[in-house]
XYZ file of C-alpha atoms in Angstrom:
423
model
C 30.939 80.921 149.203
C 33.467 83.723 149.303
C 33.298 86.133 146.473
C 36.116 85.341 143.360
C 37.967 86.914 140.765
C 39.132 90.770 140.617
C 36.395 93.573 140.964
C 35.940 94.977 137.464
C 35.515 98.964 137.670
C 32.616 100.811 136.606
C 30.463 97.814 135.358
C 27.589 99.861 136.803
C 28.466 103.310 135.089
C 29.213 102.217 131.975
C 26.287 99.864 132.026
C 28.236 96.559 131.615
C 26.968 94.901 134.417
C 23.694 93.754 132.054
C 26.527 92.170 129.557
C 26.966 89.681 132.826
C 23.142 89.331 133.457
C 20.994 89.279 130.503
C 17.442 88.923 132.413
C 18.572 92.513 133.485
C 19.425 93.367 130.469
C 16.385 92.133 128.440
C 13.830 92.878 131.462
C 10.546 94.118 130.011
C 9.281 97.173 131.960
C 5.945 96.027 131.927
C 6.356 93.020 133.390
C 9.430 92.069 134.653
C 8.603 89.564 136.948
C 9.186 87.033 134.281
C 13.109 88.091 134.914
C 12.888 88.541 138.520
C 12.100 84.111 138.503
C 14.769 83.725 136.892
C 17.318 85.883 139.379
C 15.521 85.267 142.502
C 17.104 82.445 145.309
C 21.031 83.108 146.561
C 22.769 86.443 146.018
C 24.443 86.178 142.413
C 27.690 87.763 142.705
C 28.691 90.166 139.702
C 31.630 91.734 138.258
C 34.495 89.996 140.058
C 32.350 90.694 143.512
C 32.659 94.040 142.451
C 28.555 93.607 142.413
C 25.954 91.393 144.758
C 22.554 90.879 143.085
C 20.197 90.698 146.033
C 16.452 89.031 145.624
C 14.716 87.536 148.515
C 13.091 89.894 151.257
C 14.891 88.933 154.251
C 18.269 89.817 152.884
C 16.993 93.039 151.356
C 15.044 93.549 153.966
C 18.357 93.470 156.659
C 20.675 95.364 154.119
C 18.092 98.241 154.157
C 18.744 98.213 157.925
C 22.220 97.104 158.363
C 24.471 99.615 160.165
C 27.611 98.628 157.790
C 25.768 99.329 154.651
C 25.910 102.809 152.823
C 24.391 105.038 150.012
C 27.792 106.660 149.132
C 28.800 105.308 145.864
C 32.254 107.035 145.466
C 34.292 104.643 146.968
C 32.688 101.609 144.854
C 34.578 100.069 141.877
C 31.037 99.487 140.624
C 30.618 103.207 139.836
C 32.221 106.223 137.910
C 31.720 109.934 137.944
C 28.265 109.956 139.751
C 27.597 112.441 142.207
C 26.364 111.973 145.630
C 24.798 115.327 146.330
C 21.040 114.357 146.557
C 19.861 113.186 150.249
C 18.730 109.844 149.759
C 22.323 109.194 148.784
C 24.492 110.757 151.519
C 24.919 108.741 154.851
C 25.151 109.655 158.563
C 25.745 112.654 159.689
C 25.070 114.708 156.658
C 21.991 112.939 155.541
C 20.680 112.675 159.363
C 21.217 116.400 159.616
C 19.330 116.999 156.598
C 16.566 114.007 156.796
C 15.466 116.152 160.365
C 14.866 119.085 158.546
C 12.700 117.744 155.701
C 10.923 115.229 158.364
C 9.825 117.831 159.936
C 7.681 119.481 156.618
C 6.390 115.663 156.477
C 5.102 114.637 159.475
C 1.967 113.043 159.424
C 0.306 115.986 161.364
C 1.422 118.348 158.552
C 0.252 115.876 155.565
C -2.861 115.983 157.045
C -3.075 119.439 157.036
C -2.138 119.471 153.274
C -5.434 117.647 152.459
C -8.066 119.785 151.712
C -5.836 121.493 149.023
C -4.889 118.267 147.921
C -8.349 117.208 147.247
C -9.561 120.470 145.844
C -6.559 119.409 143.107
C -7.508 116.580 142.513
C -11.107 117.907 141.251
C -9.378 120.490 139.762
C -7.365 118.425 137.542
C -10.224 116.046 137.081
C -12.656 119.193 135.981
C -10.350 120.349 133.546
C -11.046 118.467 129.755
C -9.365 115.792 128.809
C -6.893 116.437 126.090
C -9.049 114.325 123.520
C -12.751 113.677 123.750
C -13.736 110.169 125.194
C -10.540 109.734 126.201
C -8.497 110.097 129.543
C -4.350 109.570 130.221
C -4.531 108.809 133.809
C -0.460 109.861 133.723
C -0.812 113.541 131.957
C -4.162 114.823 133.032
C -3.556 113.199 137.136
C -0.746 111.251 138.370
C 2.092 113.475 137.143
C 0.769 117.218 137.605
C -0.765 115.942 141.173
C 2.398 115.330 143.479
C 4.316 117.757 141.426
C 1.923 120.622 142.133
C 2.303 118.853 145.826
C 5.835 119.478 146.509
C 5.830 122.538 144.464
C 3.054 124.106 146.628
C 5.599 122.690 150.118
C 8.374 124.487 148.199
C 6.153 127.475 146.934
C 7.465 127.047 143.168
C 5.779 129.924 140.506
C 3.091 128.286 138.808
C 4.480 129.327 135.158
C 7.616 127.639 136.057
C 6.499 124.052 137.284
C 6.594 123.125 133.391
C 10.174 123.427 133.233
C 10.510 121.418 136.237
C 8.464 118.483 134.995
C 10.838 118.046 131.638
C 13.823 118.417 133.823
C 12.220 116.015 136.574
C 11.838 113.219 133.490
C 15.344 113.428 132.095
C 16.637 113.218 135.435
C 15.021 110.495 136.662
C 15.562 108.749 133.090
C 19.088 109.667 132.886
C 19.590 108.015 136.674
C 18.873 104.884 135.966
C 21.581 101.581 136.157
C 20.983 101.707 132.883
C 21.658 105.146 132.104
C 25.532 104.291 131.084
C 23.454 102.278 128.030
C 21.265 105.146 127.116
C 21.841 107.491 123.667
C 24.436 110.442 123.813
C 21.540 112.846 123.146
C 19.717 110.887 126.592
C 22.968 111.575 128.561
C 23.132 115.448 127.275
C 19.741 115.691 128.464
C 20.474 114.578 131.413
C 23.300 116.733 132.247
C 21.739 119.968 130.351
C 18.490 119.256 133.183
C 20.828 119.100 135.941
C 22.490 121.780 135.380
C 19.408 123.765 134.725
C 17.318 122.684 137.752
C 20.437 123.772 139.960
C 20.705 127.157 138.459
C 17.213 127.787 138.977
C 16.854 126.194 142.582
C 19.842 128.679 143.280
C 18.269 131.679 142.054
C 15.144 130.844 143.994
C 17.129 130.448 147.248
C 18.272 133.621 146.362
C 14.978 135.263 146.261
C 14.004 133.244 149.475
C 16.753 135.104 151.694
C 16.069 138.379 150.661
C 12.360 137.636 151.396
C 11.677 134.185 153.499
C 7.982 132.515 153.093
C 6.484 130.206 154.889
C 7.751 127.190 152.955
C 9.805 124.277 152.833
C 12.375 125.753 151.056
C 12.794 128.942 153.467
C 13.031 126.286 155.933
C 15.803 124.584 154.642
C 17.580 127.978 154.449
C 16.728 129.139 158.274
C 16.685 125.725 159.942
C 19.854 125.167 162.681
C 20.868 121.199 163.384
C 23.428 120.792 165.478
C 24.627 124.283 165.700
C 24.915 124.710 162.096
C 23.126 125.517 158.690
C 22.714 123.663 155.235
C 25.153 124.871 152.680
C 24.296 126.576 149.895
C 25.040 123.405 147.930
C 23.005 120.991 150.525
C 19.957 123.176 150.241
C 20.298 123.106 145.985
C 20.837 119.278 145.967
C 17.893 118.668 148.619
C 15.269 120.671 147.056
C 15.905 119.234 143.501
C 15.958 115.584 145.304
C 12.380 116.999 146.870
C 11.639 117.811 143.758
C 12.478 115.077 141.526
C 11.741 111.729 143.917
C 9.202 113.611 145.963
C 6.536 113.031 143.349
C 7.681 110.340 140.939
C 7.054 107.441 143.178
C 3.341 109.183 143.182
C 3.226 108.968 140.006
C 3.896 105.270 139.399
C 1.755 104.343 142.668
C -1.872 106.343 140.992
C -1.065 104.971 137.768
C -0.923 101.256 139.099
C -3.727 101.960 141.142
C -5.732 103.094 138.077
C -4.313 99.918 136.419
C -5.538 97.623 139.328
C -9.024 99.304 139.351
C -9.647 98.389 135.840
C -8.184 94.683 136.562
C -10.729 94.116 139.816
C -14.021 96.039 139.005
C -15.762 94.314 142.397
C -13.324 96.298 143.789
C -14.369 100.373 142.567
C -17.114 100.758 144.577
C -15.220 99.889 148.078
C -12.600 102.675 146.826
C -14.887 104.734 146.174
C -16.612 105.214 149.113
C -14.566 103.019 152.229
C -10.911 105.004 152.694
C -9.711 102.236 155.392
C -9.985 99.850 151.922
C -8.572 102.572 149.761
C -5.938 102.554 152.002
C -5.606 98.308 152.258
C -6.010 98.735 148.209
C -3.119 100.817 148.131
C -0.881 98.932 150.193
C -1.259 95.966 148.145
C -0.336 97.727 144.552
C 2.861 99.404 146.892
C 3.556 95.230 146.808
C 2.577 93.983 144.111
C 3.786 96.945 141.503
C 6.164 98.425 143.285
C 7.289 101.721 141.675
C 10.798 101.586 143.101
C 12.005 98.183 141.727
C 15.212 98.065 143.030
C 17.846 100.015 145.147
C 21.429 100.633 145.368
C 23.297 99.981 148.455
C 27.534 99.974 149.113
C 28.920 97.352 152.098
C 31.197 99.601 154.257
C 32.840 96.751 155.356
C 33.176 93.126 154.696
C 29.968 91.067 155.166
C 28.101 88.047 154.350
C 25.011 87.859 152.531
C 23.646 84.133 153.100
C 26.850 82.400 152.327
C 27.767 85.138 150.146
C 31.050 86.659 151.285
C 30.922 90.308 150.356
C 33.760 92.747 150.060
C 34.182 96.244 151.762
C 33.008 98.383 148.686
C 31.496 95.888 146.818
C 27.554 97.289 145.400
C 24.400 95.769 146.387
C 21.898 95.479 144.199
C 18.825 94.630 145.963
C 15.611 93.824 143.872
C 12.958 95.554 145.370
C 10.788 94.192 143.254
C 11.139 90.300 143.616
C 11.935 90.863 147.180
C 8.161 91.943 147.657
C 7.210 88.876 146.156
C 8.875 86.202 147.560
C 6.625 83.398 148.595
C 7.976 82.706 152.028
C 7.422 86.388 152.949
C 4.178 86.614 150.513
C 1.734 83.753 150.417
C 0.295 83.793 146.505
C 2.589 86.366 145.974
C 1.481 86.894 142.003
C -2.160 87.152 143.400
C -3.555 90.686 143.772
C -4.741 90.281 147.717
C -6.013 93.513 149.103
C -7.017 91.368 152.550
C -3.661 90.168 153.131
C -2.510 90.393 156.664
C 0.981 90.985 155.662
C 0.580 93.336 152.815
C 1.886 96.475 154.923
C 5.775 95.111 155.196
C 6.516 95.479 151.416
C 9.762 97.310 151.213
C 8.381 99.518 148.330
C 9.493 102.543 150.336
C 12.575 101.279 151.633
C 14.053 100.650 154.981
C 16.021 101.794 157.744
C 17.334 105.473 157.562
C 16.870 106.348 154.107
C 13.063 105.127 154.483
C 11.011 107.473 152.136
C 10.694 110.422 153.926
C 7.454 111.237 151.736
C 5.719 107.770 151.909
C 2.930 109.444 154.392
C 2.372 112.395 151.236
C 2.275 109.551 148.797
C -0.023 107.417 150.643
C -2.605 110.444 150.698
C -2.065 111.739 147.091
C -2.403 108.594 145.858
C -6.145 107.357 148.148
C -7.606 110.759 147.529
C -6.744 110.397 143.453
C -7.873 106.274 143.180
C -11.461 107.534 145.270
C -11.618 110.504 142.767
C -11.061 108.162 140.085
C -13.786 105.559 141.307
C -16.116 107.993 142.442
C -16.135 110.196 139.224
C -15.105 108.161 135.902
C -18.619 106.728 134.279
C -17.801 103.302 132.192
C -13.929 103.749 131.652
C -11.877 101.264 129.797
C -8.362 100.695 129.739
C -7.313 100.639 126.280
C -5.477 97.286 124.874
C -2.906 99.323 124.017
C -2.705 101.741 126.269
C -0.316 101.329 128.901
C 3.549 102.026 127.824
C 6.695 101.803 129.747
C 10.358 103.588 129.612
C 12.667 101.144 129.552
C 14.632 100.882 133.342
C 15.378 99.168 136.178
C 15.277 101.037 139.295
C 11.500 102.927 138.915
C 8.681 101.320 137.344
C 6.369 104.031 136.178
C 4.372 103.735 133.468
C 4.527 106.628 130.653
C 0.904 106.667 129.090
C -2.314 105.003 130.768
C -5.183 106.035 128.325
C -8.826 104.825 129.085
C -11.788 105.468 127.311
C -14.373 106.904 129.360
C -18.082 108.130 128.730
C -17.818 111.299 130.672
C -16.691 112.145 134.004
C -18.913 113.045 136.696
C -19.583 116.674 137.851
C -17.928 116.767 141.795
C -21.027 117.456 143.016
C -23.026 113.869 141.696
C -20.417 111.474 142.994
C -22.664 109.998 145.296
C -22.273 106.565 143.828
C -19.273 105.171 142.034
C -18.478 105.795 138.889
C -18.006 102.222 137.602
C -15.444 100.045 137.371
C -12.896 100.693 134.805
C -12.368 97.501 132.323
């Protein structure tokens, strides 16, 4: 089936795409698998072809990997005024030259070496009180601070200034949403004013950093040589605040789920508590099963077909991340929270191909060492009824608030047994 009409402009941008698809439109944040059944089989072609909605894994799963697909989004008609300055957005060369530089602060060697400071904050953060008595927001006292102060630490970012980055790291990631061309004019002037912001300040800090290099990622990006030549000014600015911004909100979304799932399967707390090879099965499965990228944006650089899809040079690809990593014929029981299943480890939560998440190895660590704090240290937590809340979006699923009640939480030193399942 060959794609028809004329490609309308901007349907992305401007958010009108969702006027086209409604279960888009009216997906609820936490749970939108309900709209996913109703997208998922062929690609749905969008826009005049202008758009391909993309569902089932082995097409997403190819696209991630196919050499005529891109990130750059300023030749689509799908797209208006959005800038492609953040890696995970550029293609070949730049982003290769780039990607070798930051893959080399996130090997796994040097993760590993990261972990006994990341579990001494973890404990840390779990020490400190709770911001009301009894109770315990997995998402303000854990999952956002931890893989913030992460990436800050790689970066060496002030401690008095990593408040600033977390309100700038929200709007951003809010404001860069599909359906960001839908949001209020006060959401979009937050967005910009946080831009602009994070890029002044990343530029004085690279400023500081030549006069004075550290031992950081940052001084790195300044110093490092690829191919006989340096990162620009603005390559190191827009790579740092993408280090910044997507290295720890995919962390975020992943320990919050993984809270959420403990408090779903209680026979499940004490093996994360004490077994990491199942903390790390565990983890792989809520990667698949809540995925906290839900989709991904992807532009054909030349004509292609998608199943019997024809697809125009410059046409968008939507790919659903989400429904992709549960589609039955990749996924047996895909609904079913399986921790044993053999397969659970090809979910495409982190991507594919180049632009695989470069800090999926981080991630993975943050988020084992936080879910065996978690089940090691929290005596008879319960997930409030009401106490998980979503931003509305379509690209990351992260939850804003998860608020248990809890009893108390264990000293470090008397974690001997688990704490109890959450419920």
């Amino acid at each position: 089936m060959a794609t028809s009409g004329s490609p309308q402009t901007a349907v992305i941008s401007t958010g009108a795409l969702f006027d086209e698809i409604p279960a888009l439109a009216n997906l609820d944040p936490a749970d939108p698998y309900a709209a996913y059944a109703q997208l998922f089989g062929a690609p749905l072609v969008a826009a005049g072809g202008s758009v391909v909605v993309v569902t089932r894994y082995h097409e997403c799963y190819e696209l991630l990997r196919h050499p005529h697909v891109m990130n750059r989004r300023d030749t689509s008609p799908a797209f208006r005024g959005l800038t492609a300055s953040f890696m995970h957005m550029m293609d070949p060369p730049e982003h290769t030259r780039i990607r070798s530089i930051v893959n080399k602060a996130l090997t796994r060697r040097s993760v590993e070496a990261l972990k006994p400071w990341l579990e001494r904050e973890v404990h840390r953060l779990l020490d400190r009180p709770p911001s009301a008595v009894g109770r315990y927001d997995v998402i303000t006292e854990l999952a956002y601070p931890l893989p913030l102060n992460a990436i800050c630490q790689m970066l060496d970012v002030p401690m008095a200034d990593r408040g600033a980055i977390t309100g700038w790291s929200r709007s951003i990631t809010y404001g860069s949403d599909l359906l960001a061309g839908r949001r209020s004019t006060i959401d979009q002037h937050e967005f910009r004013t946080a831009i602009g912001a994070f890029r002044r300040y990343i530029q004085k800090l690279t400023e500081e950093r030549r006069r004075a290099p550290k031992d950081d990622l940052l001084s790195r990006l300044i110093l490092a040589e690829e191919t006989g030549d340096r990162l620009t000014d603005r390559e190191i600015t827009w790579t740092a605040i993408g280090l910044l911004v997507t290295g720890h909100e995919t962390t975020v979304s992943l320990i919050a789920h993984g809270a959420i799932a403990l408090s779903r399967h209680p026979e499940m707390v004490d093996r994360v508590a004490t077994d990491e090879d199942f903390a790390d099965a565990f983890i792989e499965e809520i990667l698949r099963y809540d995925s906290p990228v839900q989709a991904a944006v992807r532009i054909a650089a030349e004509d292609l077909r998608v199943d019997t899809v024809d697809v125009r040079a410059d046409s968008a690809l939507l790919l659903i991340l989400g429904a992709a990593n549960r589609d039955p014929d990749q996924f047996a029981d895909p609904d079913s929270f399986d921790v044993d299943r053999r397969n659970n480890r090809t979910h495409l939560a982190f991507g594919g191909g180049p632009h695989f998440c470069p800090g999926a190895a981080l991630s993975r660590l943050e988020t084992r060492l936080a879910l065996m704090a978690l089940a090691q240290r929290f005596v008879n937590p319960r997930l409030d009824a009401d106490g998980v809340r979503y931003r509305k979006g379509t690209m990351m699923r992260t939850p804003t608030v998860v608020d248990f009640e809890v009893d108390d939480i264990r000293p470090r030193q008397n974690v001997g047994s688990a704490g109890g399942a959450p419920r």
